[in-house]
Coordinates of C-alpha atoms and ligand atoms in Angstrom, one line a residue:
M1 CA 101.8 120.5 79.7
R2 CA 101.2 122.4 83.1
M3 CA 99.9 120.7 86.3
V4 CA 97.8 123.8 87.2
D5 CA 95.7 123.4 84.0
I6 CA 95.1 119.7 84.8
I7 CA 94.1 120.6 88.3
E8 CA 91.6 123.3 87.0
K9 CA 90.3 120.9 84.4
K10 CA 89.5 118.3 86.9
R11 CA 88.1 121.0 89.4
D12 CA 85.6 121.9 86.6
G13 CA 84.7 118.2 86.4
L14 CA 86.2 117.6 83.0
E15 CA 87.7 114.3 81.8
L16 CA 91.5 114.0 81.6
T17 CA 93.3 112.6 78.7
K18 CA 95.6 109.6 78.7
E19 CA 98.5 111.9 78.1
E20 CA 97.6 114.2 81.1
I21 CA 97.3 111.3 83.6
Q22 CA 100.6 110.0 82.4
F23 CA 102.1 113.3 82.7
V24 CA 100.8 113.6 86.4
I25 CA 101.9 110.2 87.6
E26 CA 105.3 110.3 86.0
G27 CA 106.0 113.9 87.3
Y28 CA 104.6 113.0 90.6
T29 CA 106.8 109.8 91.0
N30 CA 110.0 111.5 89.8
G31 CA 109.4 114.6 92.1
D32 CA 108.9 117.2 89.3
I33 CA 105.3 117.7 90.5
P34 CA 105.1 118.9 94.2
E35 CA 103.2 117.4 96.9
Y36 CA 100.8 120.7 97.2
Q37 CA 99.7 120.4 93.5
M38 CA 99.1 116.5 93.7
S39 CA 97.0 117.2 96.7
A40 CA 94.9 119.6 95.2
L41 CA 94.4 117.1 92.2
A42 CA 93.5 114.3 94.7
M43 CA 91.0 116.5 96.3
A44 CA 89.6 117.5 92.8
I45 CA 89.2 113.8 92.0
F46 CA 87.6 113.1 95.3
F47 CA 84.8 115.7 94.5
K48 CA 84.5 115.3 90.6
D49 CA 85.2 111.5 90.2
M50 CA 86.7 109.9 87.2
S51 CA 85.4 108.2 84.1
T52 CA 86.1 104.4 83.6
A53 CA 88.6 105.4 81.0
E54 CA 90.4 107.8 83.5
R55 CA 90.4 105.1 86.2
A56 CA 92.0 102.5 83.9
E57 CA 94.6 105.1 82.8
L58 CA 95.4 106.1 86.2
T59 CA 95.8 102.4 87.2
M60 CA 98.1 101.6 84.2
S61 CA 100.3 104.7 84.8
M62 CA 100.8 103.7 88.4
V63 CA 101.7 100.1 87.1
K64 CA 104.3 101.7 84.9
S65 CA 105.8 103.7 87.5
G66 CA 107.8 100.9 88.8
D67 CA 108.7 97.1 88.4
Q68 CA 106.2 94.7 87.1
I69 CA 106.6 90.9 87.8
D70 CA 106.9 88.9 84.7
L71 CA 105.1 85.6 85.3
S72 CA 105.0 84.5 81.6
A73 CA 107.3 81.6 82.5
V74 CA 104.4 80.3 84.8
E75 CA 102.3 77.8 82.7
G76 CA 98.6 78.4 82.7
I77 CA 96.2 81.2 83.6
K78 CA 97.5 83.0 86.8
V79 CA 94.4 84.1 88.9
D80 CA 95.1 86.3 91.9
K81 CA 92.8 86.8 94.8
H82 CA 92.6 90.1 96.8
S83 CA 90.8 90.9 99.8
T84 CA 90.1 94.4 100.9
G85 CA 91.1 93.4 104.3
G86 CA 89.5 92.2 107.6
V87 CA 89.9 90.6 110.9
G88 CA 90.6 87.0 111.1
D89 CA 90.8 86.6 107.3
K90 CA 93.0 83.5 107.0
T91 CA 91.3 82.7 103.5
T92 CA 94.5 82.8 101.6
I93 CA 96.2 80.1 103.5
A94 CA 93.4 77.7 102.9
L95 CA 92.2 78.9 99.6
A96 CA 95.7 78.9 97.8
P97 CA 96.4 75.1 98.3
L98 CA 92.7 74.3 97.6
V99 CA 92.7 75.8 94.1
A100 CA 96.2 74.8 93.4
A101 CA 95.2 71.2 94.1
L102 CA 93.1 71.6 90.9
G103 CA 96.0 72.7 88.9
V104 CA 95.4 76.5 89.2
P105 CA 98.7 78.2 89.3
V106 CA 98.9 80.3 92.4
A107 CA 101.8 82.7 92.3
K108 CA 101.1 84.9 95.3
M109 CA 102.9 87.9 96.6
S110 CA 101.5 88.8 100.1
G111 CA 102.1 91.4 102.7
R112 CA 102.5 91.7 106.5
G113 CA 100.0 93.0 108.9
L114 CA 99.8 96.4 110.4
G115 CA 97.5 97.6 113.2
H116 CA 94.2 95.6 113.8
T117 CA 94.5 93.5 110.5
G118 CA 96.8 90.7 110.1
G119 CA 99.1 89.7 107.0
T120 CA 99.5 86.5 105.3
I121 CA 103.1 86.5 105.5
D122 CA 103.0 86.8 109.3
K123 CA 100.6 83.9 109.6
L124 CA 102.7 81.6 107.3
E125 CA 105.8 82.4 109.4
A126 CA 104.0 80.8 112.3
I127 CA 105.0 77.4 110.6
P128 CA 108.4 76.5 112.0
G129 CA 111.1 77.1 109.4
F130 CA 108.7 78.6 106.7
S131 CA 110.4 81.1 104.6
V132 CA 109.0 83.7 101.9
E133 CA 112.2 85.0 101.0
I134 CA 112.7 83.3 97.7
E135 CA 114.4 84.5 94.4
T136 CA 112.1 85.2 91.4
D137 CA 113.6 82.2 89.5
K138 CA 113.0 79.8 92.3
F139 CA 109.4 81.3 92.9
I140 CA 108.5 80.6 89.2
E141 CA 110.1 77.1 89.4
L142 CA 108.1 76.3 92.5
V143 CA 104.8 77.5 90.9
N144 CA 105.3 75.4 87.8
K145 CA 106.1 72.4 89.9
N146 CA 103.7 72.6 92.8
K147 CA 101.2 75.0 91.4
L148 CA 101.7 77.3 94.5
A149 CA 104.4 79.6 96.1
V150 CA 104.0 82.6 98.3
V151 CA 106.6 85.6 98.4
G152 CA 106.9 88.6 100.4
Q153 CA 106.5 91.9 98.5
T154 CA 109.8 92.4 96.8
G155 CA 111.0 95.1 94.2
N156 CA 109.9 98.5 93.4
L157 CA 106.2 97.8 92.7
T158 CA 103.9 100.8 92.0
P159 CA 106.0 103.6 93.7
A160 CA 103.5 106.1 92.5
D161 CA 100.7 104.4 94.5
K162 CA 102.9 104.1 97.5
K163 CA 103.7 107.9 97.4
L164 CA 100.1 108.9 96.6
Y165 CA 98.6 106.7 99.2
G166 CA 100.8 108.5 101.8
L167 CA 99.7 111.7 100.5
R168 CA 95.9 110.7 100.7
D169 CA 96.4 109.6 104.1
V170 CA 97.1 113.0 105.4
T171 CA 94.9 115.0 103.0
A172 CA 91.5 113.4 103.7
T173 CA 91.4 111.8 100.2
V174 CA 91.7 108.2 101.1
N175 CA 88.0 107.5 100.8
S176 CA 87.6 108.2 97.2
I177 CA 86.2 105.2 95.0
P178 CA 88.5 106.0 91.9
L179 CA 91.6 106.4 94.0
I180 CA 90.9 103.3 96.2
A181 CA 90.1 101.1 92.9
S182 CA 93.1 102.3 91.0
S183 CA 95.5 101.9 93.9
I184 CA 94.4 98.3 94.6
M185 CA 94.3 97.3 90.8
S186 CA 97.7 98.9 90.1
K187 CA 99.3 96.5 92.7
K188 CA 97.5 93.3 91.3
I189 CA 98.4 94.1 87.8
A190 CA 102.0 94.9 88.6
S191 CA 102.2 91.5 90.4
G192 CA 101.5 89.7 87.1
A193 CA 97.9 88.4 87.5
D194 CA 96.0 87.3 84.2
A195 CA 92.8 87.1 86.0
I196 CA 91.7 88.5 89.4
V197 CA 89.0 87.4 92.0
L198 CA 88.2 90.2 94.5
D199 CA 86.8 89.8 98.0
V200 CA 85.3 93.1 98.9
K201 CA 84.3 93.3 102.6
T202 CA 81.4 95.2 103.9
G203 CA 80.3 95.9 107.3
S204 CA 81.5 97.3 110.7
G205 CA 85.0 95.8 110.3
A206 CA 85.5 96.7 106.7
F207 CA 87.0 99.6 104.9
M208 CA 83.6 100.2 103.5
K209 CA 80.9 100.0 106.1
E210 CA 77.8 100.2 103.8
L211 CA 76.8 97.7 101.3
D212 CA 76.0 100.3 98.6
Q213 CA 79.7 101.7 99.1
S214 CA 81.2 98.2 98.9
K215 CA 79.2 97.3 95.8
E216 CA 80.5 100.7 94.1
L217 CA 84.0 99.9 94.9
A218 CA 83.7 96.3 93.6
K219 CA 82.2 97.5 90.4
A220 CA 84.9 100.1 89.9
M221 CA 87.7 97.5 90.3
V222 CA 85.9 95.0 88.2
E223 CA 85.6 97.6 85.3
I224 CA 89.2 98.6 85.6
G225 CA 90.4 95.0 85.5
N226 CA 88.3 94.0 82.5
S227 CA 89.0 97.2 80.7
L228 CA 92.7 96.3 81.0
G229 CA 92.2 92.8 79.7
R230 CA 92.3 91.0 83.0
N231 CA 89.3 88.9 83.6
T232 CA 88.0 90.3 86.9
M233 CA 85.0 89.7 89.2
A234 CA 84.3 90.5 92.8
I235 CA 82.4 88.9 95.6
I236 CA 81.0 91.2 98.4
S237 CA 81.3 89.3 101.7
D238 CA 80.5 90.1 105.3
M239 CA 82.9 91.8 107.8
N240 CA 80.3 92.7 110.4
Q241 CA 82.3 90.2 112.7
P242 CA 85.7 88.3 112.4
L243 CA 85.9 85.6 109.8
G244 CA 86.0 82.1 111.4
L245 CA 86.6 81.7 115.2
T246 CA 90.4 82.6 115.4
V247 CA 92.4 85.8 115.2
G248 CA 96.2 85.5 115.8
N249 CA 98.9 83.9 113.5
A250 CA 99.4 80.2 114.5
L251 CA 95.7 80.0 115.5
E252 CA 94.6 81.1 112.2
V253 CA 97.1 78.8 110.4
K254 CA 95.4 76.0 112.4
E255 CA 92.0 77.0 111.6
A256 CA 93.0 77.1 107.8
I257 CA 94.2 73.4 108.2
D258 CA 91.0 72.4 109.8
M259 CA 89.1 73.9 106.8
L260 CA 91.2 71.9 104.4
R261 CA 90.4 68.8 106.4
G262 CA 86.9 69.4 105.9
E263 CA 86.2 70.7 109.4
G264 CA 86.4 74.1 111.0
P265 CA 83.8 76.9 110.9
E266 CA 81.2 77.0 108.2
D267 CA 81.7 80.7 107.1
L268 CA 85.5 80.1 106.4
R269 CA 84.4 77.1 104.4
E270 CA 81.8 78.9 102.5
L271 CA 83.9 81.8 101.7
C272 CA 86.9 79.6 100.4
L273 CA 84.5 77.7 98.2
T274 CA 82.7 80.8 96.8
L275 CA 86.0 82.5 96.0
G276 CA 87.9 79.2 95.0
S277 CA 85.2 78.2 92.5
Q278 CA 85.4 81.7 90.8
M279 CA 89.1 81.3 90.7
V280 CA 89.0 77.6 89.2
Y281 CA 86.5 78.7 86.6
L282 CA 88.5 82.0 85.5
A283 CA 91.5 79.7 85.2
N284 CA 89.6 77.5 82.8
Q285 CA 89.9 74.4 85.0
A286 CA 86.0 73.9 85.0
S287 CA 83.2 74.6 82.6
S288 CA 81.0 76.3 85.2
V289 CA 81.3 77.7 88.6
Q290 CA 79.0 74.9 89.9
E291 CA 81.4 72.2 88.5
A292 CA 84.3 74.1 89.9
R293 CA 82.8 74.0 93.4
Q294 CA 82.1 70.4 93.2
K295 CA 85.7 69.7 92.2
L296 CA 86.9 71.8 95.3
E297 CA 84.7 69.8 97.6
E298 CA 86.3 66.5 96.0
V299 CA 89.8 67.7 96.8
I300 CA 88.8 68.5 100.5
S301 CA 87.2 65.1 101.0
S302 CA 90.0 63.1 99.1
G303 CA 92.7 64.8 101.1
K304 CA 94.4 66.2 98.0
A305 CA 94.1 69.7 99.2
L306 CA 95.8 68.9 102.5
E307 CA 98.7 67.1 100.5
T308 CA 99.1 70.1 98.4
L309 CA 99.6 72.4 101.6
K310 CA 102.2 69.9 102.8
T311 CA 104.1 70.0 99.5
F312 CA 103.9 73.8 99.5
I313 CA 105.1 74.2 103.1
E314 CA 108.0 71.7 102.6
A315 CA 109.1 73.5 99.4
Q316 CA 109.5 76.8 101.4
N317 CA 111.5 75.1 104.2
G318 CA 108.6 74.8 106.6
D319 CA 107.9 71.8 108.8
P320 CA 105.1 69.9 106.9
S321 CA 104.3 67.7 110.0
I322 CA 102.4 70.6 111.4
V323 CA 99.4 69.7 109.1
D324 CA 98.9 66.5 110.8
D325 CA 100.0 67.6 114.2
P326 CA 99.1 71.3 114.7
E327 CA 100.1 71.1 118.3
K328 CA 103.6 71.8 116.9
L329 CA 102.7 75.2 116.1
P330 CA 103.8 77.9 118.4
K331 CA 101.6 77.8 121.6
A332 CA 100.7 80.6 124.2
K333 CA 101.5 80.0 128.0
H334 CA 98.2 81.0 129.3
L335 CA 94.6 80.5 128.2
I336 CA 92.3 83.1 129.7
E337 CA 88.4 83.1 129.5
V338 CA 86.6 86.1 128.7
K339 CA 83.1 85.7 130.3
A340 CA 79.8 87.3 129.4
K341 CA 78.3 89.7 131.9
E342 CA 74.6 89.0 130.9
S343 CA 72.6 86.5 129.2
G344 CA 71.0 86.8 125.8
S345 CA 72.0 86.7 122.1
V346 CA 75.0 88.0 120.5
S347 CA 74.0 90.9 118.2
A348 CA 77.4 92.6 117.4
I349 CA 81.0 91.8 117.6
V350 CA 83.1 94.9 116.4
A351 CA 85.8 93.3 114.3
D352 CA 88.1 96.4 114.6
K353 CA 88.1 96.0 118.4
I354 CA 88.7 92.3 118.3
G355 CA 91.6 93.0 115.9
T356 CA 92.9 95.6 118.3
A357 CA 92.6 93.2 121.3
A358 CA 94.6 90.6 119.3
M359 CA 97.2 93.3 118.6
L360 CA 97.5 94.2 122.3
L361 CA 98.1 90.6 123.2
G362 CA 101.1 90.9 120.7
A363 CA 99.7 89.3 117.5
G364 CA 99.8 92.4 115.6
R365 CA 101.9 95.5 115.0
A366 CA 101.4 98.8 116.6
T367 CA 104.1 100.3 114.3
K368 CA 105.9 98.9 111.3
E369 CA 108.9 98.1 113.4
S370 CA 107.0 96.1 116.2
E371 CA 108.0 92.5 116.8
I372 CA 105.1 90.1 116.9
D373 CA 104.3 87.0 118.9
L374 CA 103.1 84.2 116.5
A375 CA 101.6 82.2 119.4
V376 CA 99.1 84.6 120.8
G377 CA 95.5 85.7 119.9
L378 CA 91.8 85.0 120.5
V379 CA 89.5 82.2 119.9
L380 CA 85.9 83.5 119.6
N381 CA 83.4 81.0 121.5
K382 CA 80.3 82.9 120.5
K383 CA 79.4 84.6 117.2
I384 CA 76.5 86.8 116.1
G385 CA 73.2 85.0 116.6
D386 CA 74.6 82.6 119.2
K387 CA 72.9 82.3 122.6
V388 CA 74.9 83.0 125.7
E389 CA 74.4 82.7 129.5
A390 CA 75.9 85.1 131.9
G391 CA 79.3 83.6 133.0
D392 CA 79.7 81.6 129.7
S393 CA 83.1 82.1 128.0
I394 CA 82.6 84.2 124.9
V395 CA 86.3 84.5 124.0
T396 CA 89.5 82.7 125.1
L397 CA 92.6 84.7 125.0
H398 CA 95.9 82.9 124.1
S399 CA 98.4 85.0 125.8
N400 CA 102.0 84.9 127.0
N401 CA 101.2 87.6 129.7
E402 CA 99.0 87.0 132.6
D403 CA 98.1 90.7 133.0
V404 CA 95.6 91.2 130.3
Q405 CA 92.7 93.3 131.9
N406 CA 93.0 95.9 129.0
V407 CA 92.5 93.1 126.4
I408 CA 89.4 91.6 128.4
D409 CA 87.8 95.2 128.5
M410 CA 88.4 95.6 124.9
V411 CA 86.7 92.2 124.0
L412 CA 83.7 92.9 126.3
N413 CA 83.4 96.2 124.8
A414 CA 83.4 94.6 121.2
Y415 CA 80.5 92.4 122.0
S416 CA 76.8 93.5 122.3
I417 CA 74.3 91.1 123.9
T418 CA 70.6 91.6 123.6
S419 CA 67.6 89.9 125.0
E420 CA 66.0 89.5 121.6
N421 CA 66.7 86.7 119.2
V422 CA 69.2 87.5 116.6
E423 CA 69.7 86.1 113.1
K424 CA 73.0 84.9 111.7
P425 CA 74.4 87.6 109.4
T426 CA 74.4 87.0 105.5
L427 CA 78.0 85.9 104.5
I428 CA 77.9 86.5 100.7
Y429 CA 75.9 89.6 99.7
D430 CA 76.5 89.9 95.9
E431 CA 78.8 89.1 93.1
I432 CA 79.8 91.6 90.5
H433 CA 81.0 90.9 87.1
Ligands
LIG1 N1 94.1 99.8 100.0 C1 94.9 100.1 99.1 O1 95.8 99.5 98.7 N2 94.7 101.3 98.7 C2 93.7 102.2 99.0 O2 93.7 103.3 98.5 C3 93.0 101.8 100.0 C4 93.0 100.5 100.5

């Protein structure tokens, strides 16, 4: 087989065979296929697309390029949740104990944040003592015992995707549905999921800004998952503004605890209940999505979800008393109010800019090597649709530095205020099966 013939075939819009896709991914991973040929193929895929069968084959070839996590020793159906990323997305911290409280095993591998988006691992490390460095045996033991454990990304998972993603980044081929869908799904499948619930974000702060594109991506991932024998569904949710009211590691942990206590912002609660009921249903712990939702509401009001969170924190060496006393979480020295310059209704909050403002305060990483400050971040006092008077605080900055004029400017720039009435945005746009 020759790579040049495969590039030519895709350039002409023909379907690649399973053997050809395997040849490409194996050769590219081990260095036999050079970057320039892989770039040409990525661009041909960008323009000519891939069939469902090709997408599934590309996904599986990338899964097989490295280690796969064997979760067969975990009892029950392992349902993973994946979000395409957003600002203030602390869903996993609330959702994982919420569904685990109903006996759904959650064996989660999570990442750190980079740039304007945060990572679940960083957020969990805001809990004093909490450790994500656990050996695989211990990880499985904890999931079987407590139904929940979270580890940092370990091992050599999907090296083909890692290499190809780096190449796509510099060859203008990131934004291709078959390439994004296979990249995300390969990581989910290599991490051992039996079933997958996807939270595909849409809007100004999302990877996919338009609803049509978000639906197309969701559909592509659901098709790949289902064709590879993993029961998969997707929710399309809003990212036209940050989720909830907080952005920043310790602040987001506190908001997730509030949600499990039955308090906190409505959008976070609704998203957790929507995704959670799909997870519980796919794990066969309820006979319908409606019943699953009812059961989730019950574990919130009975306090069982909060107890599950405490057990999880303790099992990973964290201090569980922060659940009853979140004041013990790291706290910033200064609270600085960002005040509205005009009166009206909030019509837009550009999530990327709020994420960047949090990063400037030290909550996120500018580069992979940056140290982060777990205490700092922002609290949004006004969201889209809220009325505001000039001089009202729209955002409270939690900072360890008093000189934050650049952050204040960034926040003011992220907010648009209009004299007209503004409706609150839709949170859940669609579900794809
Ligand atoms: N996230 C991924 O993991 N892969 C992509 O291709 C895009 C976003």
